[in-house]
Every structure is written in C-alpha cells, then in structure tokens.
Coordinates of C-alpha atoms in Angstrom, one line a residue:
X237 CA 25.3 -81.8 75.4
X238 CA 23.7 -79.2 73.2
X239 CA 25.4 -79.4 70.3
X240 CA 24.9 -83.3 70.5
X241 CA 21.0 -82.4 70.5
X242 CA 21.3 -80.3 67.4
X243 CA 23.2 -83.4 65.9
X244 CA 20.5 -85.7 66.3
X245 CA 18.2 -82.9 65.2
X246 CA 19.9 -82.3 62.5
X247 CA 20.3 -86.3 61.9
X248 CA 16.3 -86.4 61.8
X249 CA 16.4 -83.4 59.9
X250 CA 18.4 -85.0 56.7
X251 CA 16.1 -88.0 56.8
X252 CA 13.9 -86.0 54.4
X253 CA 16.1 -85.7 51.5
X254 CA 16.7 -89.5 51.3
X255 CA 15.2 -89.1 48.0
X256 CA 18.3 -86.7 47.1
X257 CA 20.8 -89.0 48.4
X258 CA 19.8 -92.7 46.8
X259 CA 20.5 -91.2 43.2
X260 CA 23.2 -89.7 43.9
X261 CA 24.9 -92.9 45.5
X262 CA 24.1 -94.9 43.1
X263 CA 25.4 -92.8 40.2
X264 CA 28.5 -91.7 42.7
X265 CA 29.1 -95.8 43.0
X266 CA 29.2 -95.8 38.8
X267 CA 31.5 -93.0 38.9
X268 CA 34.2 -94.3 41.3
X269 CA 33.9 -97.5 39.4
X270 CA 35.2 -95.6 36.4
X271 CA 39.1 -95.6 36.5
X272 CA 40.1 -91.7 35.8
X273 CA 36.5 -90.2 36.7
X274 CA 35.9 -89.0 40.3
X275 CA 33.3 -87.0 42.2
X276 CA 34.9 -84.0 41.6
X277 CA 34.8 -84.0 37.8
X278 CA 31.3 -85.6 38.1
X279 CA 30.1 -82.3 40.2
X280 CA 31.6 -80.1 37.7
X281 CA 29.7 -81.7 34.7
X282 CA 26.9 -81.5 36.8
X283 CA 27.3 -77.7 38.3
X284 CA 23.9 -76.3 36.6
X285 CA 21.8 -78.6 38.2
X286 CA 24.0 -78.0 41.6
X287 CA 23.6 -74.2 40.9
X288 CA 19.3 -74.3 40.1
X289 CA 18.2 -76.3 43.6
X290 CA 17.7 -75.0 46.7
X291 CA 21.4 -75.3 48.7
X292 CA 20.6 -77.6 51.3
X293 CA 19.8 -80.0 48.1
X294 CA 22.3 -79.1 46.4
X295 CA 25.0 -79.3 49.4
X296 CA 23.6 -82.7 50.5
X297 CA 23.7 -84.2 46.7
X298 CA 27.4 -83.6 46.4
X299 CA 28.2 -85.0 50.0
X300 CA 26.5 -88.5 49.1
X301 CA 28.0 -88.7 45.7
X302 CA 30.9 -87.4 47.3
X303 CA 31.2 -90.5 49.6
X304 CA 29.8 -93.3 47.5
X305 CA 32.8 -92.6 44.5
X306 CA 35.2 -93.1 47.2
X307 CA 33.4 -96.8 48.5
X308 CA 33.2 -97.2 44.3
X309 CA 36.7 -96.5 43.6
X310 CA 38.3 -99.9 45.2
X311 CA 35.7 -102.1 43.2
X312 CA 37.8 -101.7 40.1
X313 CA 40.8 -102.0 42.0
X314 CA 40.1 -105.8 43.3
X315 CA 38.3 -106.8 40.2
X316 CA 40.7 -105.7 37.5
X317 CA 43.6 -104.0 39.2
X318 CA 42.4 -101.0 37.9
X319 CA 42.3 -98.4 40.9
X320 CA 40.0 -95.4 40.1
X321 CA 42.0 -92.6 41.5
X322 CA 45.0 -92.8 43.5
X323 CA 43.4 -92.8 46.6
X324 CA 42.1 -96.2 45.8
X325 CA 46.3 -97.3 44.6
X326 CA 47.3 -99.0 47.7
X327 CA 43.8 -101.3 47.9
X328 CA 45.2 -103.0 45.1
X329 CA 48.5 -104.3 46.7
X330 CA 45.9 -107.1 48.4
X331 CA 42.5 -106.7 46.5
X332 CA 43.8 -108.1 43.1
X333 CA 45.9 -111.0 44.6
X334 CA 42.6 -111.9 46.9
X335 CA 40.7 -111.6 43.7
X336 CA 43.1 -113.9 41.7
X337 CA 42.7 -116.9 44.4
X338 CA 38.7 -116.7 43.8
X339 CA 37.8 -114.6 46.5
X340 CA 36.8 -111.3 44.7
X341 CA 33.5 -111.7 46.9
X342 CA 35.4 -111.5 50.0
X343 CA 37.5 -108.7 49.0
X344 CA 34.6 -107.2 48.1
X345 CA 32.9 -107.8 51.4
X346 CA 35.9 -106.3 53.4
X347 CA 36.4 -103.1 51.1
X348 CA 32.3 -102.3 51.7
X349 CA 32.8 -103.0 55.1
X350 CA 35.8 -101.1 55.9
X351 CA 34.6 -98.1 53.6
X352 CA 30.9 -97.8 54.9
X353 CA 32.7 -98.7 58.6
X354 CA 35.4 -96.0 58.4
X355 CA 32.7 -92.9 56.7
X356 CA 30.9 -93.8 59.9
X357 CA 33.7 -93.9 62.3
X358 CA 35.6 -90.6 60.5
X359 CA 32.1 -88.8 60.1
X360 CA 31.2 -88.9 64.0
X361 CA 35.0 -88.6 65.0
X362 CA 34.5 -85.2 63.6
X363 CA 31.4 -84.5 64.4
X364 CA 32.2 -85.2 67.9
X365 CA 35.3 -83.4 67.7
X366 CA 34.8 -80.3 65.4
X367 CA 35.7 -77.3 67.1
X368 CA 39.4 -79.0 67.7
X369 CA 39.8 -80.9 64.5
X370 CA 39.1 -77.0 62.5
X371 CA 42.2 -76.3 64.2
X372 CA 44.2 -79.3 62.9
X373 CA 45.3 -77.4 59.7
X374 CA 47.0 -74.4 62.0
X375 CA 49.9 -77.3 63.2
X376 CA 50.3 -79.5 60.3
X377 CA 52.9 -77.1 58.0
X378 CA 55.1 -78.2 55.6
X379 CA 57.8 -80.0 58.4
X380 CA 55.0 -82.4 59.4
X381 CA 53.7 -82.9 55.9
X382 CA 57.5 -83.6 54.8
X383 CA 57.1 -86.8 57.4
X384 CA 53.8 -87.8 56.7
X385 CA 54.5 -88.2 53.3
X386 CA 57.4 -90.1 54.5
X387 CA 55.4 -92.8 55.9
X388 CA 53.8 -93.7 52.7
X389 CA 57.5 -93.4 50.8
X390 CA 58.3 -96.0 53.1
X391 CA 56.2 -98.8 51.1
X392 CA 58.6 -98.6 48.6
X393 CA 61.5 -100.1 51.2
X394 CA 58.9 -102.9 51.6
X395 CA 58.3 -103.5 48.9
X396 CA 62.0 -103.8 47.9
X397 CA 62.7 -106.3 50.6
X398 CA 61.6 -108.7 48.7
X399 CA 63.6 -107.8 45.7
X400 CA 66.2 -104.9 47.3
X401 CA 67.8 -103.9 44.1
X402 CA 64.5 -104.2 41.9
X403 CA 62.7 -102.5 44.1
X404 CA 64.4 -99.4 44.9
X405 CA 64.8 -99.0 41.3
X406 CA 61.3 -99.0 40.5
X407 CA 60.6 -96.7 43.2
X408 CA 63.4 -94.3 42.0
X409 CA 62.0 -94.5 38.9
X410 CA 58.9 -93.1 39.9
X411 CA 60.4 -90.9 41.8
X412 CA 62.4 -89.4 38.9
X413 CA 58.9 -89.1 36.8
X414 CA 57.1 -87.4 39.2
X415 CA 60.3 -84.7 38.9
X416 CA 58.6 -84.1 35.0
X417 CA 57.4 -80.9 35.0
X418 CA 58.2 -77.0 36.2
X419 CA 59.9 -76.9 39.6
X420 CA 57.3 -75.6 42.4
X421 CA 60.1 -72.7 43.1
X422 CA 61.2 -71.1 39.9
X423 CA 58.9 -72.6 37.5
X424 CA 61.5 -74.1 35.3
X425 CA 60.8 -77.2 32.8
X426 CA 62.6 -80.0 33.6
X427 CA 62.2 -83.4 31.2
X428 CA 59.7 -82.1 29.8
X429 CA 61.2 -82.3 26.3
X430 CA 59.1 -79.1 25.0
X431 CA 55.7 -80.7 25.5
X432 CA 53.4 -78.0 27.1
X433 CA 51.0 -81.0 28.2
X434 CA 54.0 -82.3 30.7
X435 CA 54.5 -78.7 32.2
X436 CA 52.2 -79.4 35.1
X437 CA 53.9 -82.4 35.4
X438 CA 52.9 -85.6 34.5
X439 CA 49.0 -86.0 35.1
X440 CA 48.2 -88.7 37.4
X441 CA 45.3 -90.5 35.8
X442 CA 46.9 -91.5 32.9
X443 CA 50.1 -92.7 35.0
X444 CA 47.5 -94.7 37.0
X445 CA 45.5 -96.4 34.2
X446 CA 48.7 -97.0 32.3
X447 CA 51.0 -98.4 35.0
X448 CA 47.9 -100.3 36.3
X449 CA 45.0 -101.1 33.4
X450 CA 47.1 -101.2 30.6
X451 CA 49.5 -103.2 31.4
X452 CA 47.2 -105.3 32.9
X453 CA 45.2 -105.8 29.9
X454 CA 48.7 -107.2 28.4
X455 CA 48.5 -110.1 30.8
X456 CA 45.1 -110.7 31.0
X457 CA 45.6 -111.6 27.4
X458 CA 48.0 -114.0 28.4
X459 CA 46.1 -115.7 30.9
X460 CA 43.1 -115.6 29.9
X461 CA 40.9 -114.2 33.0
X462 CA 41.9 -112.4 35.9
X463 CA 41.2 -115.8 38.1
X464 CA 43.5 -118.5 38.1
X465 CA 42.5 -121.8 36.8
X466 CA 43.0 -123.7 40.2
X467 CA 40.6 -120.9 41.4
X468 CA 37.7 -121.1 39.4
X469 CA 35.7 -123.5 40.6
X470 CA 36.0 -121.6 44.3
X471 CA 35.0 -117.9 42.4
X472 CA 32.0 -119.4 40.3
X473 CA 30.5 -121.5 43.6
X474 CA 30.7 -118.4 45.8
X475 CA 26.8 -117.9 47.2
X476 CA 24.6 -114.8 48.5
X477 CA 24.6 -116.7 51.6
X478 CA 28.2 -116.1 52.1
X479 CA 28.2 -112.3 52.2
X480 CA 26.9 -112.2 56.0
X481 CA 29.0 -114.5 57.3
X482 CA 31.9 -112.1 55.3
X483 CA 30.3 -109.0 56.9
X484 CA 30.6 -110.6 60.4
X485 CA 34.0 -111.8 60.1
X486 CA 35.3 -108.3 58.7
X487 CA 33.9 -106.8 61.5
X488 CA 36.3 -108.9 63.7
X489 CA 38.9 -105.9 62.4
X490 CA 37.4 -103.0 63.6
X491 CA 39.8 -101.8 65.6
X492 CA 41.8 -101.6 62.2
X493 CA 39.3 -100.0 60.7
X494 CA 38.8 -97.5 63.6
X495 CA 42.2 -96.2 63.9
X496 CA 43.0 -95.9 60.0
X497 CA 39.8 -94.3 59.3
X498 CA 41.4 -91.2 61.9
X499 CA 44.2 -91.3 60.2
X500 CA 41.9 -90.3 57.1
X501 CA 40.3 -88.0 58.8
X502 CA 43.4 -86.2 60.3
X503 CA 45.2 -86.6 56.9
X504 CA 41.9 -85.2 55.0
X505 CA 42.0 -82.2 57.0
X506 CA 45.5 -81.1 55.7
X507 CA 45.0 -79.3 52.4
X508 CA 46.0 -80.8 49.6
X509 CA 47.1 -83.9 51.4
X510 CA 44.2 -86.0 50.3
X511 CA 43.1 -89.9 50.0
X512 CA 46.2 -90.8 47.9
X513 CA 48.5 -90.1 51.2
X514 CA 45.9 -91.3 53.6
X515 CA 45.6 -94.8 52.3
X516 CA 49.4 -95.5 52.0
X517 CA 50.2 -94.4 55.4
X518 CA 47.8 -96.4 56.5
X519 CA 48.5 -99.3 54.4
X520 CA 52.1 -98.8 56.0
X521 CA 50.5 -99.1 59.5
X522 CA 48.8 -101.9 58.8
X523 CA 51.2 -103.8 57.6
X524 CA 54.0 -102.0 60.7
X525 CA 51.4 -103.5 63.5
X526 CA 50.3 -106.2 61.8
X527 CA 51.2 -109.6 63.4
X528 CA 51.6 -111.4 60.3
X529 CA 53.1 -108.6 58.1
X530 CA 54.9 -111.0 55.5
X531 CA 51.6 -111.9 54.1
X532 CA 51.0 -108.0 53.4
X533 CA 50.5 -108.1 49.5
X534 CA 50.0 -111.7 49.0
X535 CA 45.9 -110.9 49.6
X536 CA 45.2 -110.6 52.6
X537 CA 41.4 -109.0 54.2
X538 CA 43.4 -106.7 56.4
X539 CA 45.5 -105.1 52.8
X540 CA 42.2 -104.3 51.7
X541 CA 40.0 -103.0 55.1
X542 CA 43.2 -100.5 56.5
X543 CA 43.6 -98.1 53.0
X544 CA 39.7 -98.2 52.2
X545 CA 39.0 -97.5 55.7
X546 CA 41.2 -94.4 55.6
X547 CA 40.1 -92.8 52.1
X548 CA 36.7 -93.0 53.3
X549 CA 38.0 -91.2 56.3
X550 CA 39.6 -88.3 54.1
X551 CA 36.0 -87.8 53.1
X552 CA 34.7 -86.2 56.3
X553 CA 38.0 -84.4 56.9
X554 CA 38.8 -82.6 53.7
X555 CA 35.1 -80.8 54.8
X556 CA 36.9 -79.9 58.1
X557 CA 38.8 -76.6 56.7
X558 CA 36.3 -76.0 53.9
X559 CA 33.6 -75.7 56.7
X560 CA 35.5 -74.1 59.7
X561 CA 37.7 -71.6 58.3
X562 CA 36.9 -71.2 54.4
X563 CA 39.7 -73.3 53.0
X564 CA 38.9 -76.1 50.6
X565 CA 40.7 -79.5 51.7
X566 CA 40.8 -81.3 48.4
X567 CA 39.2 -80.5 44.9
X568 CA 35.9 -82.2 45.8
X569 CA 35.6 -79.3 48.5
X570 CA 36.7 -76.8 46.4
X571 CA 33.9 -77.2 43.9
X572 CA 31.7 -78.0 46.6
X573 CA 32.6 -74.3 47.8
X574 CA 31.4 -72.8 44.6
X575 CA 28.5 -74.0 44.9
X576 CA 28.2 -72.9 48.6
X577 CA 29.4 -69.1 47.6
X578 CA 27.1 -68.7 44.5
X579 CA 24.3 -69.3 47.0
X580 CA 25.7 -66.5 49.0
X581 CA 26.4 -69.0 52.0
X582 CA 29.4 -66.8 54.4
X583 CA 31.9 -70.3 55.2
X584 CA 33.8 -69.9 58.7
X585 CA 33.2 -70.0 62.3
X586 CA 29.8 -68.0 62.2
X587 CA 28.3 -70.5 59.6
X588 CA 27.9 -72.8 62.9
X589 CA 25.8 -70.3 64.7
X590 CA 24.3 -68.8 61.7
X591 CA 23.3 -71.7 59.6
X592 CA 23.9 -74.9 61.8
X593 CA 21.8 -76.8 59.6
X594 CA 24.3 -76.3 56.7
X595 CA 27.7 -76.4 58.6
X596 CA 26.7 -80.1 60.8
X597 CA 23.9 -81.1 58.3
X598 CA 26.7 -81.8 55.5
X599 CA 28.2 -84.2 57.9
X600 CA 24.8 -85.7 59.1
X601 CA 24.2 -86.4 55.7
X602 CA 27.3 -88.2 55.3
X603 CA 26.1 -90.5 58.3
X604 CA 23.3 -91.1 56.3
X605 CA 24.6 -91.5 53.0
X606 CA 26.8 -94.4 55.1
X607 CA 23.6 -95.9 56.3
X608 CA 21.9 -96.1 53.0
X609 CA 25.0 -98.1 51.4
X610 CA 25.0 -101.2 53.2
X611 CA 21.5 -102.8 51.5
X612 CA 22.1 -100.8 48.1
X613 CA 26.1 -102.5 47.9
X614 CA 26.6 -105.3 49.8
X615 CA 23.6 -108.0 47.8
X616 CA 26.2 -107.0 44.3
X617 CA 29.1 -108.3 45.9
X618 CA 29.0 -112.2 44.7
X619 CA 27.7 -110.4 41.0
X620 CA 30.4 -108.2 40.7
X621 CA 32.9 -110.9 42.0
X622 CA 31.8 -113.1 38.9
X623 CA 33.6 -110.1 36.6
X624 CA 37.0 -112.0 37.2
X625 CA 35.5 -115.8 36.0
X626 CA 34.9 -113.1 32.1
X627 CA 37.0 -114.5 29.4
X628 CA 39.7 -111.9 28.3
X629 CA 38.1 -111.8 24.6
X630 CA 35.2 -110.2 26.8
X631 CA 36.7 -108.0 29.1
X632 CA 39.5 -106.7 27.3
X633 CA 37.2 -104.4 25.1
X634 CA 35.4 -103.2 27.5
X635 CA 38.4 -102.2 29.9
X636 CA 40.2 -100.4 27.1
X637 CA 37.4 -98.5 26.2
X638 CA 36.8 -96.8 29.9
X639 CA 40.2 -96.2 30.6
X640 CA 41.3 -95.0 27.2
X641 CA 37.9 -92.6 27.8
X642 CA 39.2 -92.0 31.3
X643 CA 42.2 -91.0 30.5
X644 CA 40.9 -88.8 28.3
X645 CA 38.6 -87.0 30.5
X646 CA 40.2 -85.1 33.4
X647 CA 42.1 -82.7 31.2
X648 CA 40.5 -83.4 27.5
X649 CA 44.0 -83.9 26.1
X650 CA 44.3 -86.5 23.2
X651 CA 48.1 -86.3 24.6
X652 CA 46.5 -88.0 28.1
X653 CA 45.4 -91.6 25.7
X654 CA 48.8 -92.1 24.4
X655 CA 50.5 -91.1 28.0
X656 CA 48.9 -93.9 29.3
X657 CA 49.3 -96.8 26.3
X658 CA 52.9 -95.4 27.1
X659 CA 53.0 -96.0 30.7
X660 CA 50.7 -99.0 30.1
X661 CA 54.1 -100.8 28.1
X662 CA 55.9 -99.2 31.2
X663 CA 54.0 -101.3 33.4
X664 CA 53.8 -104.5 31.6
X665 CA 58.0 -104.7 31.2
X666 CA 58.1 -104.2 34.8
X667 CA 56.0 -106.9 35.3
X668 CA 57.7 -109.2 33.3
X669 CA 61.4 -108.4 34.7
X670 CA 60.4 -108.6 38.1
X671 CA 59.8 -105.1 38.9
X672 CA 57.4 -104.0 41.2
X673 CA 54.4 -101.0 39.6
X674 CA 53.0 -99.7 42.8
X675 CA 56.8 -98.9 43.8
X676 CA 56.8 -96.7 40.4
X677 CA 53.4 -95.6 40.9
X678 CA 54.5 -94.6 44.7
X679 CA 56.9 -92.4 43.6
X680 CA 55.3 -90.8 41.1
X681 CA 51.7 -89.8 43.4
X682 CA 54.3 -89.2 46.7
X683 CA 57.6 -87.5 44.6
X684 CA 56.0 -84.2 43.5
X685 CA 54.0 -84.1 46.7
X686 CA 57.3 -84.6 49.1
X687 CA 59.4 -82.0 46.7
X688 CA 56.7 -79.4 47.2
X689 CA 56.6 -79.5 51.0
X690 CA 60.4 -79.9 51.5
X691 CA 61.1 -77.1 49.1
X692 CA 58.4 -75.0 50.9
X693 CA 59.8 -75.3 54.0
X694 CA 63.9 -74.8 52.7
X695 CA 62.3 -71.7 51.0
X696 CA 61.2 -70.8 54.5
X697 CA 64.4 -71.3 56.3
X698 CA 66.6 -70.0 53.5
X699 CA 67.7 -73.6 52.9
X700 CA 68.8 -74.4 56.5
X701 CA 67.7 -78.5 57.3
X702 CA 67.5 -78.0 60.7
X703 CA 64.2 -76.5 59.9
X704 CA 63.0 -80.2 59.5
X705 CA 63.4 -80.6 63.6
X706 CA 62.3 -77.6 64.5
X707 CA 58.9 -78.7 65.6
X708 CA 57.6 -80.5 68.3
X709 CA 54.7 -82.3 66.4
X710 CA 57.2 -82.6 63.7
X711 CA 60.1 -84.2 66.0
X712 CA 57.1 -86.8 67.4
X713 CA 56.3 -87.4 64.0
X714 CA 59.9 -88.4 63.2
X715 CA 60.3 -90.4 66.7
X716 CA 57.5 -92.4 64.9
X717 CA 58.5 -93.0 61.8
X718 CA 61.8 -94.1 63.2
X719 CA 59.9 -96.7 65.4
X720 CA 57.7 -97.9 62.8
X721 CA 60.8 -98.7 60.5
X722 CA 63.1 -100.6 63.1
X723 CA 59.8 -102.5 64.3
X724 CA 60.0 -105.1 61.7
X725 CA 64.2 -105.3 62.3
X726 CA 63.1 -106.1 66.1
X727 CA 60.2 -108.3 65.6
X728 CA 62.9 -110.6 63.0
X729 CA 65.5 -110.6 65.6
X730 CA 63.0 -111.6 68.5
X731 CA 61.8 -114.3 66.4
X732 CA 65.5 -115.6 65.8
X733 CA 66.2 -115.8 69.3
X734 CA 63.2 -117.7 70.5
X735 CA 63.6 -120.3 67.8
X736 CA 67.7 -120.3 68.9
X737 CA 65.8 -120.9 72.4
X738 CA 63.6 -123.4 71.5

C-alpha cells in the first residue's frame, strides 16, 4: 500500500515537468516517423543538452521521447510501408494493406490506440510488479531466448502457407544474410567478401529501408499512389468525426492489447531482446488465437493493434534491468545510463530507497507521457491518412530523400546508401515473382539474433543439445510453441468435420 502512495505521489510529482515532456513528444513523434532514425540516435545527438539540465529533466526528457518514437515508428509503416526500425516490421504485414483499401485513418486509429493503450498497460504492469519483474532477467538465459526467438521465426511458416516453396525460400534467404558477418564465437568473416563495413554484419537499417522503402518506391511508380483507384473516393471522404467512433471500436480489443503489451514488457526486460522480437511474437499470437486467422495480412485492425501494443510494451521493460540491477535492456537504456552515471546517480536496488523519485518517477513519467499523446496524435490521423491519396511524382522525392538520409545516419557510412538501393532491387524482384519481403526481412532481424543465443548456450554445454531441455521455463516455453503451431492444423481439421457433419 505504501509504495502505491509513493506512486501516486510521485505521479503528482511529474505533473510539473509537462513542459519537459510536450517537446520532447512531439519531436520524439518526428523522429520515429523517420525510417532509420530512432530515440536512441536522437538522444545521442542531443547528449549536451541531456548532460547541462538538472537529472530529473534530463531523465524525464529521454523517457517521453523515448516512448513517443516508438507510437511514431508505425505511422510510416501504414502510410508508405516504410517501418522506422524493426520493431515497427511486423505492423506493416496489415497497416499497408489497410492503407491500400482507403483506410489509412483507421489503421491509424488502431496503431495510436494500441500504442498509447499498451505504454499504459505495460507501464503500470511494471510499476505494479517491480520488485518481481527486476528478477525476470536472472531466468530468461540463452535456452529460453533460443524459443522465444522461435516464436517469431515461426511467421515465416505462415507466411509460406500461402506459397510453401516461395516462402521458405525467402525466409531462408534472409536467413542466410543475416549469417554476413564475423561468427559470434571465433570472430571469423564469413560472406563478407573483404568489405570491413559487412564485418558487423549486415546493418539493419539499410536492410529495412531497402527491402521495404525502396522497393516500394519501384511500385509506387507503377501505380501511381499507395491507394488503389477503387479506394479513393473512401480515403479522400474519411472525416474528423470518424476518429471517435474508430477509438471506441478499437477499444473493443483490449484484451488484445492487454496481453501483447506483457509480452512487451516481459520481452523488453531480456537484454538485448528488444521491440523487433516483441512485436513478431506477438504478431504470431495474434494471429495463433485469432478466430479468423486467414485474414492475418490481408489488413486487418487486429495485425496492426497486437505488434504496436507490444513495442510500446518493450518501452517500460527494457528500463526494468537498467533501473533494478544496473544493466541496460536495449540501446535507448544504455545511453539513458550515461546520462544517469555522469550525474553521479548509483543504479541498483538502493536507488529505490535512495532516490525513489528517480527509480518510479521515470516510469510515472512514462504514464504521463501516455496521457499527453492522445489529444496531441489522435486529431492528425485523417491528415496523415490523406499522405496515401499523394501522386507518386510527389511522394517519391520526398521518400528517397529520408531514407537515402536514414540510411545514412546510424553508422555515417556512404557504404549504408548503396546497401540499401541494393536491397531496395532485392525487394522489388521479390515482389514481382511472388516472393514474400517480410519472410527475408524475418530472417535477417531473427537469424543473427537466434545464432547468437544457440551458439551461446552450445558454447556453454560444450556442444551438447540436450542443453536446449534442460530448463523448466525453457521446456514450458517449448510445450508452447508446440501448441501454438498444431493449433491452426486442429482448428482446419475441426472445421472439416463439422462441415462433413453438416
């Protein structure tokens, strides 16, 4: 009961530095509408200022910029099919297709919604549960991380079921990139052909705006405008009016919401896990538990709410280690910790008694930051919907220029630009012959991620398998994932024999 009254205090508390927060998520919103800049790299430019202000100031800036990049990364994503970072990969599956039948405004609607809804729900999850969650990190190892990553590799299965040969392909594809680089165990190059930039492996952002941007800029030319012709009429007539009655009927899935945004949190948590796993687990959920899971990736609301509910989760969580024990959960955190350190703040389990107002206060502000988003974003959704009714001679400029520039900016390679007009051509022959990008795109974010863990934990058992079932949580985990993949084979079958019945 206390530390709820401390909460609330602190809650009050934060109310103060409103004039902190509104800046910063507005000019967070801008950043994660920027495919290839994020919060993190936005901090970094902005360190001196971070570094000059009082910590509190400073702490609570980052937090709201923090949170409003990840609400700003799926705008791109349902627009233009351009997703930000990869966290925001999976929202595209549904976002672009809803998008493409007129309804950019709804898709809109439900990614606010869901992302405002699950910061909210993920935020007081952990506030509610701190002292348990900080322990998360001790049981997840590299066993469970091997399947959890699992669960999003699964995607790629559905996605070839539409197209068994194609799609497996593609996702062995990306699978195979994602190998580019020095091997996590000996450091050796492999496909790298001698180009230092490719020893790290290949840099995401560039994979993303190429696979995704690019190549989309190829058929936008075709068509003409991201809408479709029978749509326009529906896109141009949509009405301010129209955005409650969309707010009310996305709220109709907030059990979705609910239980994907944990799955954030509890993914965030991990270390180097991160919004990219979070919201294609959860897309996979979704889509497992869905009652209608054929029309997963035709544009559907619920593609759209389940993975923007769960990066917005990740938000809260990644803070969980950083916080509790001194261990950054993502590169956001790390920076933020920096920050924290150069103003001599002590991270760990005494930083709740010590400086309470520091260790809850980041996550009050979060609440807050929530708060403030829903009457700074939700009047711009019919006026950014009307960015798919632009002519191509319009938009195509424009696009090119951001994500050449965003490509450009994470590492400062002029290597990065051409990466992604390479990937970009990539992209577009898949498209044309039938072949499925987010499967490639899968496998490259998920390949590395999955070698690392499982060569980790063979490292660890001096390359015995069994290792893999020697947990308890990891054995559950696998019970699931087994469950989850002959669901679909049992719900077909059921439906075979009750039409056979009837």
């Amino acid at each position: 009961m206390e530390q709820f009254q401390t909460i609330a205090g602190l809650f009050v508390y934060s109310l103060q530095y409103w004039w902190v927060m509104i800046p910063a998520v507005i000019l967070g919103n801008v950043v994660g509408a920027i495919p290839g800049f994020s919060a993190a790299n936005t901090i970094i430019i902005l360190l001196p200022l971070t570094l000059s202000v009082d910590v509190e100031v400073a702490l609570i800036f980052m937090m709201a910029l923090y949170s409003a990049s990840q609400l700003g990364n799926g705008i791109p994503a349902i627009l233009v099919n351009i997703p930000g970072t990869g966290g925001a990969a999976a929202t595209t599956l549904d976002g672009y297709p809803m998008a493409q039948k007129g309804q950019a405004q709804r898709a809109l609607v439900y990614c606010f919604v869901a992302s405002i809804f699950g910061g909210l729900i993920g935020t007081m999850f952990v506030l509610a549960l701190l002292p348990i969650l900080s322990q998360v990190g001790y049981y997840l190892h590299s066993v469970e991380m091997v399947v959890i990553i699992l669960f999003g590799l699964t995607l790629i299965a559905v996605i070839a079921a539409k197209d068994l040969v194609k799609g497996l392909l593609a996702g062995l594809l990306g699978l195979l990139i994602g190998a580019i680089g020095t091997d996590f165990i000996y450091s050796e190059p492999r496909a790298t052909f001698g180009l230092l930039e490719l020893y790290d492996g290949v840099p995401l952002v560039p994979a993303l705006i190429g696979l995704f941007a690019v190549s989309e800029i190829f058929t936008l030319i075709e068509r003409g405008r991201v809408v479709k012709d029978e749509f326009l009429e529906v896109a141009v007539s949509s009405k301010f009016s129209d955005v409650w009655a969309m707010v009310k009927e996305s709220m109709s899935h907030w059990f979705l919401m609910t239980w994907t945004a944990i799955i954030g949190v509890v993914i965030g948590i991990i270390p180097g896990a991160g919004a990219s796993i979070a919201s294609f687990v959860a897309y996979q959920q979704a889509r497992t538990f869905s009652k209608t899971p054929e029309l997963f990736g035709t544009g559907i609301p619920e593609g759209v709410a389940a993975p923007e509910s769960a990066n917005n989760g990740v938000t809260s969580g990644t803070l969980v280690p950083l916080m509790a024990i001194g261990v950054p959960g993502g590169s956001t955190a790390a920076i933020m910790m920096v920050v924290l350190q150069y103003h001599g703040v002590t991270l760990g389990p005494r930083l709740f008694i010590d400086q309470p107002e520091l260790a809850y206060g980041i996550f009050t502000a979060s609440l807050i930051t929530y708060l403030m988003m829903i009457p700074l974003m939700f009047p711009m959704a019919m006026y950014m919907s009307r960015v798919t009714t632009v002519p191509a001679f319009l938009l195509v400029p424009m696009i090119l220029a951001f994500t050449m520039l965003g490509a450009f900016v994470p590492r400062g390679y002029m290597f990065d630009m051409g990466l992604a007009v390479g990937f970009g051509l990539l992209g577009y022959l898949a498209r044309k012959t039938g072949y499925h990008v987010t499967a490639i795109l899968i496998g490259v974010i998920l390949g590395p991620l999955m070698e690392q863990y499982l060569m980790r934990a063979l490292r660890i058992s001096r390359g015995d398998v069994g290792i893999l079932f020697s947990s308890n949580i990891g054995n559950a985990l696998w019970i699931f994932l087994i469950i989850t993949l002959l669901i679909p084979f049992l719900r077909e079958r059921l439906t075979k024999s009750k039409m056979e019945a009837g």
